[in-house]
Amino acid sequence: MSYRKEKRKRRKRSKRLLLSGKSKATLVLAAILAIILIVFIFCVLFVVVGTYKGLGNRVDIPVNQYEQSGYYYQNGFRMYGDDDYESTIGIDVSTYQGEIDWEKVKSDGVDFAIIRVGYSGSDSGNISIDSRFKENIENARKAGVKVGVYFFSQAITTDEAVAEAKFVIRHIRRKGVTYPVVYDMEHMDGDRISQLTDNERTKVTDAFCTIIKNNGYTPMVYGNQRWLLNEIDLSYLTKYDTWLAHYSTSTAYPYTFKMWQYSNEGKVSGIRNHVDLNICYIKK
């Protein structure tokens, strides 16, 4: 073999090795970028930020600013209007309402729905998802009903409340939640929370709402008058909105509230069973 032919062969081998090296480098770079993308998607979808560091300072609770003369009925639903506020019509639902025809609900005049995402057990505190949450939130949005969610809690520590909040966040991400994420802690037969002091219940509530707020959602505290006035200390919770439960044509509740659950015996097209009726106050 001549010297020139051997030289050409060596050049070809060198070029093939160089191209092979470039291909491997390209594959390695592509793999690294894919890993970065997967980690980013994981963070967006699954990682819940925030920790609880305890109650802040007490603050004076703003007073009830609504006038009784501002209430009226429209197509069977309570409404409100004055110089500063108007209202929207809402319901709250869980698996107990059964299968819902959300197109009929929307046609009946309902603007929003607060849907139960889950609950913790009164005996062990184990967290479960509402069996109809997925279908309710998907079908409500398809029908044009705006959605928020609530979680029924029996947490007895701030760590349990943080776990509940993280559970909620993971299940509502990318679900189109624009109304509040509500913390609903109530007494029930044989409940775990009766052993707590009002200060402990306040801390548990604050822990849940802190995580919700840190993840970009609007937290809200639910309760009837007795709960809000005697079972927790609202002066530590003024940075969150309140959802008042009071089944009446009027309420003397003294402090501000963003939503009012005024009936638990509502009838709405598309829902066979009774349903809670709500009014949400919107600043003009």
PDB file of C-alpha atoms in Angstrom:
ATOM      1  CA  MET A   1       0.000   0.000   0.000  1.00  0.00           C
ATOM      2  CA  SER A   2       1.342   3.415  -0.958  1.00  0.00           C
ATOM      3  CA  TYR A   3       2.060   6.119   1.588  1.00  0.00           C
ATOM      4  CA  ARG A   4      -0.607   8.419   0.088  1.00  0.00           C
ATOM      5  CA  LYS A   5      -3.374   5.781   0.334  1.00  0.00           C
ATOM      6  CA  GLU A   6      -2.483   5.023   3.940  1.00  0.00           C
ATOM      7  CA  LYS A   7      -2.579   8.737   4.761  1.00  0.00           C
ATOM      8  CA  ARG A   8      -6.046   9.106   3.216  1.00  0.00           C
ATOM      9  CA  LYS A   9      -7.318   6.142   5.253  1.00  0.00           C
ATOM     10  CA  ARG A  10      -5.977   7.634   8.460  1.00  0.00           C
ATOM     11  CA  ARG A  11      -7.736  10.930   7.663  1.00  0.00           C
ATOM     12  CA  LYS A  12     -11.042   9.136   7.029  1.00  0.00           C
ATOM     13  CA  ARG A  13     -10.731   7.206  10.318  1.00  0.00           C
ATOM     14  CA  SER A  14      -9.958  10.453  12.190  1.00  0.00           C
ATOM     15  CA  LYS A  15     -12.997  12.157  10.627  1.00  0.00           C
ATOM     16  CA  ARG A  16     -15.253   9.210  11.563  1.00  0.00           C
ATOM     17  CA  LEU A  17     -13.959   9.290  15.145  1.00  0.00           C
ATOM     18  CA  LEU A  18     -14.523  13.071  15.306  1.00  0.00           C
ATOM     19  CA  LEU A  19     -18.086  12.745  14.002  1.00  0.00           C
ATOM     20  CA  SER A  20     -18.716   9.880  16.416  1.00  0.00           C
ATOM     21  CA  GLY A  21     -17.442  12.015  19.281  1.00  0.00           C
ATOM     22  CA  LYS A  22     -19.694  14.915  18.240  1.00  0.00           C
ATOM     23  CA  SER A  23     -22.722  12.587  18.048  1.00  0.00           C
ATOM     24  CA  LYS A  24     -22.033  11.275  21.542  1.00  0.00           C
ATOM     25  CA  ALA A  25     -21.657  14.822  22.869  1.00  0.00           C
ATOM     26  CA  THR A  26     -24.949  15.786  21.236  1.00  0.00           C
ATOM     27  CA  LEU A  27     -26.705  12.801  22.793  1.00  0.00           C
ATOM     28  CA  VAL A  28     -25.278  13.603  26.231  1.00  0.00           C
ATOM     29  CA  LEU A  29     -26.403  17.252  25.913  1.00  0.00           C
ATOM     30  CA  ALA A  30     -29.874  16.156  24.792  1.00  0.00           C
ATOM     31  CA  ALA A  31     -30.109  13.785  27.757  1.00  0.00           C
ATOM     32  CA  ILE A  32     -29.088  16.527  30.191  1.00  0.00           C
ATOM     33  CA  LEU A  33     -31.677  18.915  28.728  1.00  0.00           C
ATOM     34  CA  ALA A  34     -34.348  16.211  28.964  1.00  0.00           C
ATOM     35  CA  ILE A  35     -33.527  15.616  32.629  1.00  0.00           C
ATOM     36  CA  ILE A  36     -33.709  19.361  33.334  1.00  0.00           C
ATOM     37  CA  LEU A  37     -37.097  19.547  31.585  1.00  0.00           C
ATOM     38  CA  ILE A  38     -38.437  16.576  33.567  1.00  0.00           C
ATOM     39  CA  VAL A  39     -37.270  18.111  36.854  1.00  0.00           C
ATOM     40  CA  PHE A  40     -38.902  21.430  35.898  1.00  0.00           C
ATOM     41  CA  ILE A  41     -42.209  19.751  35.050  1.00  0.00           C
ATOM     42  CA  PHE A  42     -42.043  17.775  38.299  1.00  0.00           C
ATOM     43  CA  CYS A  43     -41.527  20.988  40.268  1.00  0.00           C
ATOM     44  CA  VAL A  44     -44.421  22.720  38.533  1.00  0.00           C
ATOM     45  CA  LEU A  45     -46.833  19.845  38.957  1.00  0.00           C
ATOM     46  CA  PHE A  46     -45.879  18.207  42.237  1.00  0.00           C
ATOM     47  CA  VAL A  47     -43.682  20.317  44.486  1.00  0.00           C
ATOM     48  CA  VAL A  48     -45.639  22.372  47.024  1.00  0.00           C
ATOM     49  CA  VAL A  49     -43.752  25.284  48.519  1.00  0.00           C
ATOM     50  CA  GLY A  50     -43.922  26.794  51.981  1.00  0.00           C
ATOM     51  CA  THR A  51     -43.543  25.887  55.635  1.00  0.00           C
ATOM     52  CA  TYR A  52     -45.458  27.016  58.702  1.00  0.00           C
ATOM     53  CA  LYS A  53     -43.669  29.214  61.219  1.00  0.00           C
ATOM     54  CA  GLY A  54     -46.455  30.052  63.663  1.00  0.00           C
ATOM     55  CA  LEU A  55     -49.075  32.718  64.271  1.00  0.00           C
ATOM     56  CA  GLY A  56     -48.324  36.334  63.516  1.00  0.00           C
ATOM     57  CA  ASN A  57     -49.650  39.354  65.394  1.00  0.00           C
ATOM     58  CA  ARG A  58     -53.255  39.914  66.400  1.00  0.00           C
ATOM     59  CA  VAL A  59     -55.156  42.468  64.328  1.00  0.00           C
ATOM     60  CA  ASP A  60     -58.539  44.144  64.826  1.00  0.00           C
ATOM     61  CA  ILE A  61     -61.191  42.272  62.848  1.00  0.00           C
ATOM     62  CA  PRO A  62     -62.977  44.410  60.211  1.00  0.00           C
ATOM     63  CA  VAL A  63     -66.712  44.802  60.847  1.00  0.00           C
ATOM     64  CA  ASN A  64     -69.635  43.622  58.716  1.00  0.00           C
ATOM     65  CA  GLN A  65     -70.054  46.290  56.019  1.00  0.00           C
ATOM     66  CA  TYR A  66     -73.228  45.036  54.307  1.00  0.00           C
ATOM     67  CA  GLU A  67     -76.624  46.719  54.678  1.00  0.00           C
ATOM     68  CA  GLN A  68     -79.744  44.591  55.087  1.00  0.00           C
ATOM     69  CA  SER A  69     -81.516  46.839  52.586  1.00  0.00           C
ATOM     70  CA  GLY A  70     -79.046  45.714  49.915  1.00  0.00           C
ATOM     71  CA  TYR A  71     -80.416  42.167  49.719  1.00  0.00           C
ATOM     72  CA  TYR A  72     -82.963  41.052  47.139  1.00  0.00           C
ATOM     73  CA  TYR A  73     -84.011  37.888  45.303  1.00  0.00           C
ATOM     74  CA  GLN A  74     -83.533  37.081  41.637  1.00  0.00           C
ATOM     75  CA  ASN A  75     -84.966  33.869  40.165  1.00  0.00           C
ATOM     76  CA  GLY A  76     -85.068  32.338  43.632  1.00  0.00           C
ATOM     77  CA  PHE A  77     -81.469  33.208  44.534  1.00  0.00           C
ATOM     78  CA  ARG A  78     -80.377  35.781  47.074  1.00  0.00           C
ATOM     79  CA  MET A  79     -78.454  38.710  45.643  1.00  0.00           C
ATOM     80  CA  TYR A  80     -76.799  41.823  47.048  1.00  0.00           C
ATOM     81  CA  GLY A  81     -76.069  45.277  45.745  1.00  0.00           C
ATOM     82  CA  ASP A  82     -75.087  48.703  47.092  1.00  0.00           C
ATOM     83  CA  ASP A  83     -72.760  51.525  46.103  1.00  0.00           C
ATOM     84  CA  ASP A  84     -69.658  49.445  46.850  1.00  0.00           C
ATOM     85  CA  TYR A  85     -70.585  45.787  46.335  1.00  0.00           C
ATOM     86  CA  GLU A  86     -72.410  43.461  44.001  1.00  0.00           C
ATOM     87  CA  SER A  87     -72.815  39.695  44.215  1.00  0.00           C
ATOM     88  CA  THR A  88     -72.557  36.363  42.412  1.00  0.00           C
ATOM     89  CA  ILE A  89     -74.647  33.207  42.885  1.00  0.00           C
ATOM     90  CA  GLY A  90     -72.985  30.041  44.134  1.00  0.00           C
ATOM     91  CA  ILE A  91     -73.417  26.525  45.469  1.00  0.00           C
ATOM     92  CA  ASP A  92     -71.148  24.096  47.288  1.00  0.00           C
ATOM     93  CA  VAL A  93     -71.185  20.382  46.527  1.00  0.00           C
ATOM     94  CA  SER A  94     -69.628  17.063  47.439  1.00  0.00           C
ATOM     95  CA  THR A  95     -70.250  13.413  46.703  1.00  0.00           C
ATOM     96  CA  TYR A  96     -73.488  13.697  48.707  1.00  0.00           C
ATOM     97  CA  GLN A  97     -75.136  15.631  45.853  1.00  0.00           C
ATOM     98  CA  GLY A  98     -74.683  12.615  43.587  1.00  0.00           C
ATOM     99  CA  GLU A  99     -74.284  12.970  39.833  1.00  0.00           C
ATOM    100  CA  ILE A 100     -74.739  16.573  38.715  1.00  0.00           C
ATOM    101  CA  ASP A 101     -75.842  17.930  35.343  1.00  0.00           C
ATOM    102  CA  TRP A 102     -73.629  21.017  35.298  1.00  0.00           C
ATOM    103  CA  GLU A 103     -75.094  22.381  32.070  1.00  0.00           C
ATOM    104  CA  LYS A 104     -78.482  22.641  33.823  1.00  0.00           C
ATOM    105  CA  VAL A 105     -76.820  24.145  36.913  1.00  0.00           C
ATOM    106  CA  LYS A 106     -75.279  26.871  34.773  1.00  0.00           C
ATOM    107  CA  SER A 107     -78.540  27.473  32.908  1.00  0.00           C
ATOM    108  CA  ASP A 108     -80.319  27.912  36.249  1.00  0.00           C
ATOM    109  CA  GLY A 109     -78.159  30.963  36.984  1.00  0.00           C
ATOM    110  CA  VAL A 110     -75.326  29.574  39.138  1.00  0.00           C
ATOM    111  CA  ASP A 111     -72.079  31.509  38.665  1.00  0.00           C
ATOM    112  CA  PHE A 112     -69.683  29.508  40.853  1.00  0.00           C
ATOM    113  CA  ALA A 113     -69.328  26.273  42.796  1.00  0.00           C
ATOM    114  CA  ILE A 114     -67.150  25.431  45.782  1.00  0.00           C
ATOM    115  CA  ILE A 115     -66.385  21.729  45.332  1.00  0.00           C
ATOM    116  CA  ARG A 116     -65.153  19.418  48.070  1.00  0.00           C
ATOM    117  CA  VAL A 117     -61.705  18.164  47.112  1.00  0.00           C
ATOM    118  CA  GLY A 118     -61.278  15.874  50.106  1.00  0.00           C
ATOM    119  CA  TYR A 119     -61.459  15.338  53.842  1.00  0.00           C
ATOM    120  CA  SER A 120     -59.594  13.921  56.817  1.00  0.00           C
ATOM    121  CA  GLY A 121     -61.178  11.303  59.048  1.00  0.00           C
ATOM    122  CA  SER A 122     -62.522  12.137  62.490  1.00  0.00           C
ATOM    123  CA  ASP A 123     -60.956   9.022  64.023  1.00  0.00           C
ATOM    124  CA  SER A 124     -57.479   8.829  62.517  1.00  0.00           C
ATOM    125  CA  GLY A 125     -57.051  12.001  60.486  1.00  0.00           C
ATOM    126  CA  ASN A 126     -56.299   9.993  57.330  1.00  0.00           C
ATOM    127  CA  ILE A 127     -56.744  12.074  54.177  1.00  0.00           C
ATOM    128  CA  SER A 128     -59.116  10.967  51.412  1.00  0.00           C
ATOM    129  CA  ILE A 129     -60.234  12.509  48.137  1.00  0.00           C
ATOM    130  CA  ASP A 130     -63.921  13.177  47.493  1.00  0.00           C
ATOM    131  CA  SER A 131     -65.097  10.404  45.166  1.00  0.00           C
ATOM    132  CA  ARG A 132     -66.772  12.878  42.787  1.00  0.00           C
ATOM    133  CA  PHE A 133     -64.205  15.667  42.922  1.00  0.00           C
ATOM    134  CA  LYS A 134     -62.622  15.012  39.531  1.00  0.00           C
ATOM    135  CA  GLU A 135     -65.885  14.738  37.608  1.00  0.00           C
ATOM    136  CA  ASN A 136     -67.407  17.712  39.417  1.00  0.00           C
ATOM    137  CA  ILE A 137     -64.544  20.120  38.792  1.00  0.00           C
ATOM    138  CA  GLU A 138     -64.071  19.050  35.168  1.00  0.00           C
ATOM    139  CA  ASN A 139     -67.769  19.154  34.259  1.00  0.00           C
ATOM    140  CA  ALA A 140     -68.424  22.393  36.135  1.00  0.00           C
ATOM    141  CA  ARG A 141     -65.672  24.156  34.214  1.00  0.00           C
ATOM    142  CA  LYS A 142     -66.856  22.720  30.896  1.00  0.00           C
ATOM    143  CA  ALA A 143     -70.297  24.169  31.619  1.00  0.00           C
ATOM    144  CA  GLY A 144     -68.839  27.605  32.347  1.00  0.00           C
ATOM    145  CA  VAL A 145     -69.269  27.503  36.135  1.00  0.00           C
ATOM    146  CA  LYS A 146     -66.311  29.058  37.971  1.00  0.00           C
ATOM    147  CA  VAL A 147     -64.815  26.809  40.632  1.00  0.00           C
ATOM    148  CA  GLY A 148     -63.251  26.916  44.053  1.00  0.00           C
ATOM    149  CA  VAL A 149     -62.691  24.019  46.450  1.00  0.00           C
ATOM    150  CA  TYR A 150     -63.032  23.183  50.117  1.00  0.00           C
ATOM    151  CA  PHE A 151     -61.351  20.653  52.372  1.00  0.00           C
ATOM    152  CA  PHE A 152     -63.112  19.206  55.424  1.00  0.00           C
ATOM    153  CA  SER A 153     -60.504  18.909  58.152  1.00  0.00           C
ATOM    154  CA  GLN A 154     -60.062  17.048  61.406  1.00  0.00           C
ATOM    155  CA  ALA A 155     -56.395  17.972  61.809  1.00  0.00           C
ATOM    156  CA  ILE A 156     -55.128  18.267  65.385  1.00  0.00           C
ATOM    157  CA  THR A 157     -51.597  19.520  64.657  1.00  0.00           C
ATOM    158  CA  THR A 158     -50.119  22.126  62.337  1.00  0.00           C
ATOM    159  CA  ASP A 159     -48.112  19.361  60.633  1.00  0.00           C
ATOM    160  CA  GLU A 160     -51.346  17.552  59.779  1.00  0.00           C
ATOM    161  CA  ALA A 161     -52.846  20.788  58.450  1.00  0.00           C
ATOM    162  CA  VAL A 162     -49.776  21.391  56.267  1.00  0.00           C
ATOM    163  CA  ALA A 163     -50.123  17.847  54.887  1.00  0.00           C
ATOM    164  CA  GLU A 164     -53.794  18.528  54.119  1.00  0.00           C
ATOM    165  CA  ALA A 165     -52.917  21.750  52.308  1.00  0.00           C
ATOM    166  CA  LYS A 166     -50.240  20.019  50.236  1.00  0.00           C
ATOM    167  CA  PHE A 167     -52.747  17.304  49.331  1.00  0.00           C
ATOM    168  CA  VAL A 168     -55.178  19.965  48.137  1.00  0.00           C
ATOM    169  CA  ILE A 169     -52.560  21.815  46.083  1.00  0.00           C
ATOM    170  CA  ARG A 170     -51.483  18.639  44.296  1.00  0.00           C
ATOM    171  CA  HIS A 171     -55.079  17.873  43.309  1.00  0.00           C
ATOM    172  CA  ILE A 172     -56.116  21.347  42.134  1.00  0.00           C
ATOM    173  CA  ARG A 173     -53.066  22.336  40.096  1.00  0.00           C
ATOM    174  CA  ARG A 174     -54.000  23.068  36.472  1.00  0.00           C
ATOM    175  CA  LYS A 175     -57.694  22.554  37.290  1.00  0.00           C
ATOM    176  CA  GLY A 176     -58.754  26.174  36.681  1.00  0.00           C
ATOM    177  CA  VAL A 177     -59.485  27.078  40.310  1.00  0.00           C
ATOM    178  CA  THR A 178     -60.239  30.817  40.445  1.00  0.00           C
ATOM    179  CA  TYR A 179     -62.482  31.000  43.526  1.00  0.00           C
ATOM    180  CA  PRO A 180     -61.105  30.438  47.047  1.00  0.00           C
ATOM    181  CA  VAL A 181     -59.581  27.317  48.577  1.00  0.00           C
ATOM    182  CA  VAL A 182     -61.577  26.915  51.781  1.00  0.00           C
ATOM    183  CA  TYR A 183     -60.644  25.354  55.111  1.00  0.00           C
ATOM    184  CA  ASP A 184     -63.688  23.740  56.729  1.00  0.00           C
ATOM    185  CA  MET A 185     -63.053  22.482  60.248  1.00  0.00           C
ATOM    186  CA  GLU A 186     -66.180  21.517  62.193  1.00  0.00           C
ATOM    187  CA  HIS A 187     -67.245  19.550  65.230  1.00  0.00           C
ATOM    188  CA  MET A 188     -68.891  16.185  64.664  1.00  0.00           C
ATOM    189  CA  ASP A 189     -69.733  13.155  66.800  1.00  0.00           C
ATOM    190  CA  GLY A 190     -66.536  11.642  68.188  1.00  0.00           C
ATOM    191  CA  ASP A 191     -64.333  14.197  66.469  1.00  0.00           C
ATOM    192  CA  ARG A 192     -60.606  14.617  67.129  1.00  0.00           C
ATOM    193  CA  ILE A 193     -60.661  18.407  67.333  1.00  0.00           C
ATOM    194  CA  SER A 194     -62.746  18.729  70.514  1.00  0.00           C
ATOM    195  CA  GLN A 195     -59.577  18.160  72.531  1.00  0.00           C
ATOM    196  CA  LEU A 196     -57.974  21.295  71.076  1.00  0.00           C
ATOM    197  CA  THR A 197     -58.024  24.779  72.557  1.00  0.00           C
ATOM    198  CA  ASP A 198     -59.248  27.693  70.451  1.00  0.00           C
ATOM    199  CA  ASN A 199     -55.610  28.828  70.094  1.00  0.00           C
ATOM    200  CA  GLU A 200     -54.582  25.394  68.817  1.00  0.00           C
ATOM    201  CA  ARG A 201     -57.458  25.344  66.323  1.00  0.00           C
ATOM    202  CA  THR A 202     -56.407  28.811  65.195  1.00  0.00           C
ATOM    203  CA  LYS A 203     -52.834  27.642  64.570  1.00  0.00           C
ATOM    204  CA  VAL A 204     -54.047  24.607  62.635  1.00  0.00           C
ATOM    205  CA  THR A 205     -56.257  26.844  60.478  1.00  0.00           C
ATOM    206  CA  ASP A 206     -53.439  29.319  59.907  1.00  0.00           C
ATOM    207  CA  ALA A 207     -51.032  26.530  58.918  1.00  0.00           C
ATOM    208  CA  PHE A 208     -53.379  25.238  56.218  1.00  0.00           C
ATOM    209  CA  CYS A 209     -54.109  28.708  54.854  1.00  0.00           C
ATOM    210  CA  THR A 210     -50.420  29.683  54.866  1.00  0.00           C
ATOM    211  CA  ILE A 211     -49.485  26.828  52.524  1.00  0.00           C
ATOM    212  CA  ILE A 212     -52.444  27.566  50.255  1.00  0.00           C
ATOM    213  CA  LYS A 213     -51.483  31.236  50.018  1.00  0.00           C
ATOM    214  CA  ASN A 214     -47.780  30.475  49.459  1.00  0.00           C
ATOM    215  CA  ASN A 215     -48.760  28.437  46.404  1.00  0.00           C
ATOM    216  CA  GLY A 216     -50.688  31.219  44.724  1.00  0.00           C
ATOM    217  CA  TYR A 217     -54.274  30.418  45.721  1.00  0.00           C
ATOM    218  CA  THR A 218     -56.748  32.421  47.811  1.00  0.00           C
ATOM    219  CA  PRO A 219     -57.372  30.777  51.210  1.00  0.00           C
ATOM    220  CA  MET A 220     -60.666  31.186  53.042  1.00  0.00           C
ATOM    221  CA  VAL A 221     -61.924  30.146  56.486  1.00  0.00           C
ATOM    222  CA  TYR A 222     -65.392  28.562  56.789  1.00  0.00           C
ATOM    223  CA  GLY A 223     -67.596  28.420  59.862  1.00  0.00           C
ATOM    224  CA  ASN A 224     -70.911  29.220  61.482  1.00  0.00           C
ATOM    225  CA  GLN A 225     -71.217  32.099  63.927  1.00  0.00           C
ATOM    226  CA  ARG A 226     -70.407  29.976  66.968  1.00  0.00           C
ATOM    227  CA  TRP A 227     -67.289  28.539  65.348  1.00  0.00           C
ATOM    228  CA  LEU A 228     -65.989  31.870  64.082  1.00  0.00           C
ATOM    229  CA  LEU A 229     -66.686  33.727  67.332  1.00  0.00           C
ATOM    230  CA  ASN A 230     -65.835  31.079  69.940  1.00  0.00           C
ATOM    231  CA  GLU A 231     -63.842  28.157  68.527  1.00  0.00           C
ATOM    232  CA  ILE A 232     -61.016  30.053  66.772  1.00  0.00           C
ATOM    233  CA  ASP A 233     -59.435  33.484  67.216  1.00  0.00           C
ATOM    234  CA  LEU A 234     -60.118  35.458  64.038  1.00  0.00           C
ATOM    235  CA  SER A 235     -57.848  38.301  65.142  1.00  0.00           C
ATOM    236  CA  TYR A 236     -54.931  36.095  64.017  1.00  0.00           C
ATOM    237  CA  LEU A 237     -56.615  35.232  60.725  1.00  0.00           C
ATOM    238  CA  THR A 238     -57.616  38.606  59.265  1.00  0.00           C
ATOM    239  CA  LYS A 239     -55.367  38.103  56.227  1.00  0.00           C
ATOM    240  CA  TYR A 240     -57.807  35.424  55.047  1.00  0.00           C
ATOM    241  CA  ASP A 241     -61.377  35.853  53.826  1.00  0.00           C
ATOM    242  CA  THR A 242     -64.282  34.349  55.767  1.00  0.00           C
ATOM    243  CA  TRP A 243     -67.149  32.172  54.537  1.00  0.00           C
ATOM    244  CA  LEU A 244     -70.057  32.520  56.955  1.00  0.00           C
ATOM    245  CA  ALA A 245     -72.550  29.666  57.391  1.00  0.00           C
ATOM    246  CA  HIS A 246     -75.854  31.022  58.732  1.00  0.00           C
ATOM    247  CA  TYR A 247     -79.132  29.615  57.407  1.00  0.00           C
ATOM    248  CA  SER A 248     -81.351  32.653  57.652  1.00  0.00           C
ATOM    249  CA  THR A 249     -82.840  35.545  55.695  1.00  0.00           C
ATOM    250  CA  SER A 250     -80.612  37.941  57.634  1.00  0.00           C
ATOM    251  CA  THR A 251     -77.528  37.756  59.828  1.00  0.00           C
ATOM    252  CA  ALA A 252     -76.263  39.783  62.744  1.00  0.00           C
ATOM    253  CA  TYR A 253     -72.747  38.381  62.443  1.00  0.00           C
ATOM    254  CA  PRO A 254     -70.604  41.370  63.456  1.00  0.00           C
ATOM    255  CA  TYR A 255     -67.464  40.902  61.340  1.00  0.00           C
ATOM    256  CA  THR A 256     -66.680  41.037  57.659  1.00  0.00           C
ATOM    257  CA  PHE A 257     -67.221  38.001  55.420  1.00  0.00           C
ATOM    258  CA  LYS A 258     -66.610  37.381  51.729  1.00  0.00           C
ATOM    259  CA  MET A 259     -69.206  34.639  51.214  1.00  0.00           C
ATOM    260  CA  TRP A 260     -72.443  33.745  52.961  1.00  0.00           C
ATOM    261  CA  GLN A 261     -73.905  30.228  52.952  1.00  0.00           C
ATOM    262  CA  TYR A 262     -77.485  31.230  53.636  1.00  0.00           C
ATOM    263  CA  SER A 263     -79.353  27.966  52.992  1.00  0.00           C
ATOM    264  CA  ASN A 264     -78.725  24.218  53.104  1.00  0.00           C
ATOM    265  CA  GLU A 265     -82.030  23.358  51.459  1.00  0.00           C
ATOM    266  CA  GLY A 266     -81.580  24.895  48.037  1.00  0.00           C
ATOM    267  CA  LYS A 267     -83.028  23.394  44.876  1.00  0.00           C
ATOM    268  CA  VAL A 268     -81.076  23.851  41.661  1.00  0.00           C
ATOM    269  CA  SER A 269     -81.748  22.379  38.231  1.00  0.00           C
ATOM    270  CA  GLY A 270     -79.401  19.493  37.497  1.00  0.00           C
ATOM    271  CA  ILE A 271     -79.057  18.440  41.165  1.00  0.00           C
ATOM    272  CA  ARG A 272     -81.531  15.918  42.570  1.00  0.00           C
ATOM    273  CA  ASN A 273     -80.718  16.458  46.250  1.00  0.00           C
ATOM    274  CA  HIS A 274     -80.774  19.611  48.329  1.00  0.00           C
ATOM    275  CA  VAL A 275     -77.737  21.816  47.911  1.00  0.00           C
ATOM    276  CA  ASP A 276     -76.187  24.677  49.896  1.00  0.00           C
ATOM    277  CA  LEU A 277     -76.785  28.141  48.433  1.00  0.00           C
ATOM    278  CA  ASN A 278     -74.211  30.904  48.681  1.00  0.00           C
ATOM    279  CA  ILE A 279     -73.695  34.530  47.882  1.00  0.00           C
ATOM    280  CA  CYS A 280     -70.260  35.963  47.110  1.00  0.00           C
ATOM    281  CA  TYR A 281     -69.693  39.693  47.576  1.00  0.00           C
ATOM    282  CA  ILE A 282     -67.655  41.388  44.848  1.00  0.00           C
ATOM    283  CA  LYS A 283     -66.111  44.814  45.284  1.00  0.00           C
ATOM    284  CA  LYS A 284     -67.194  47.135  42.454  1.00  0.00           C
TER     285      LYS A 284
END
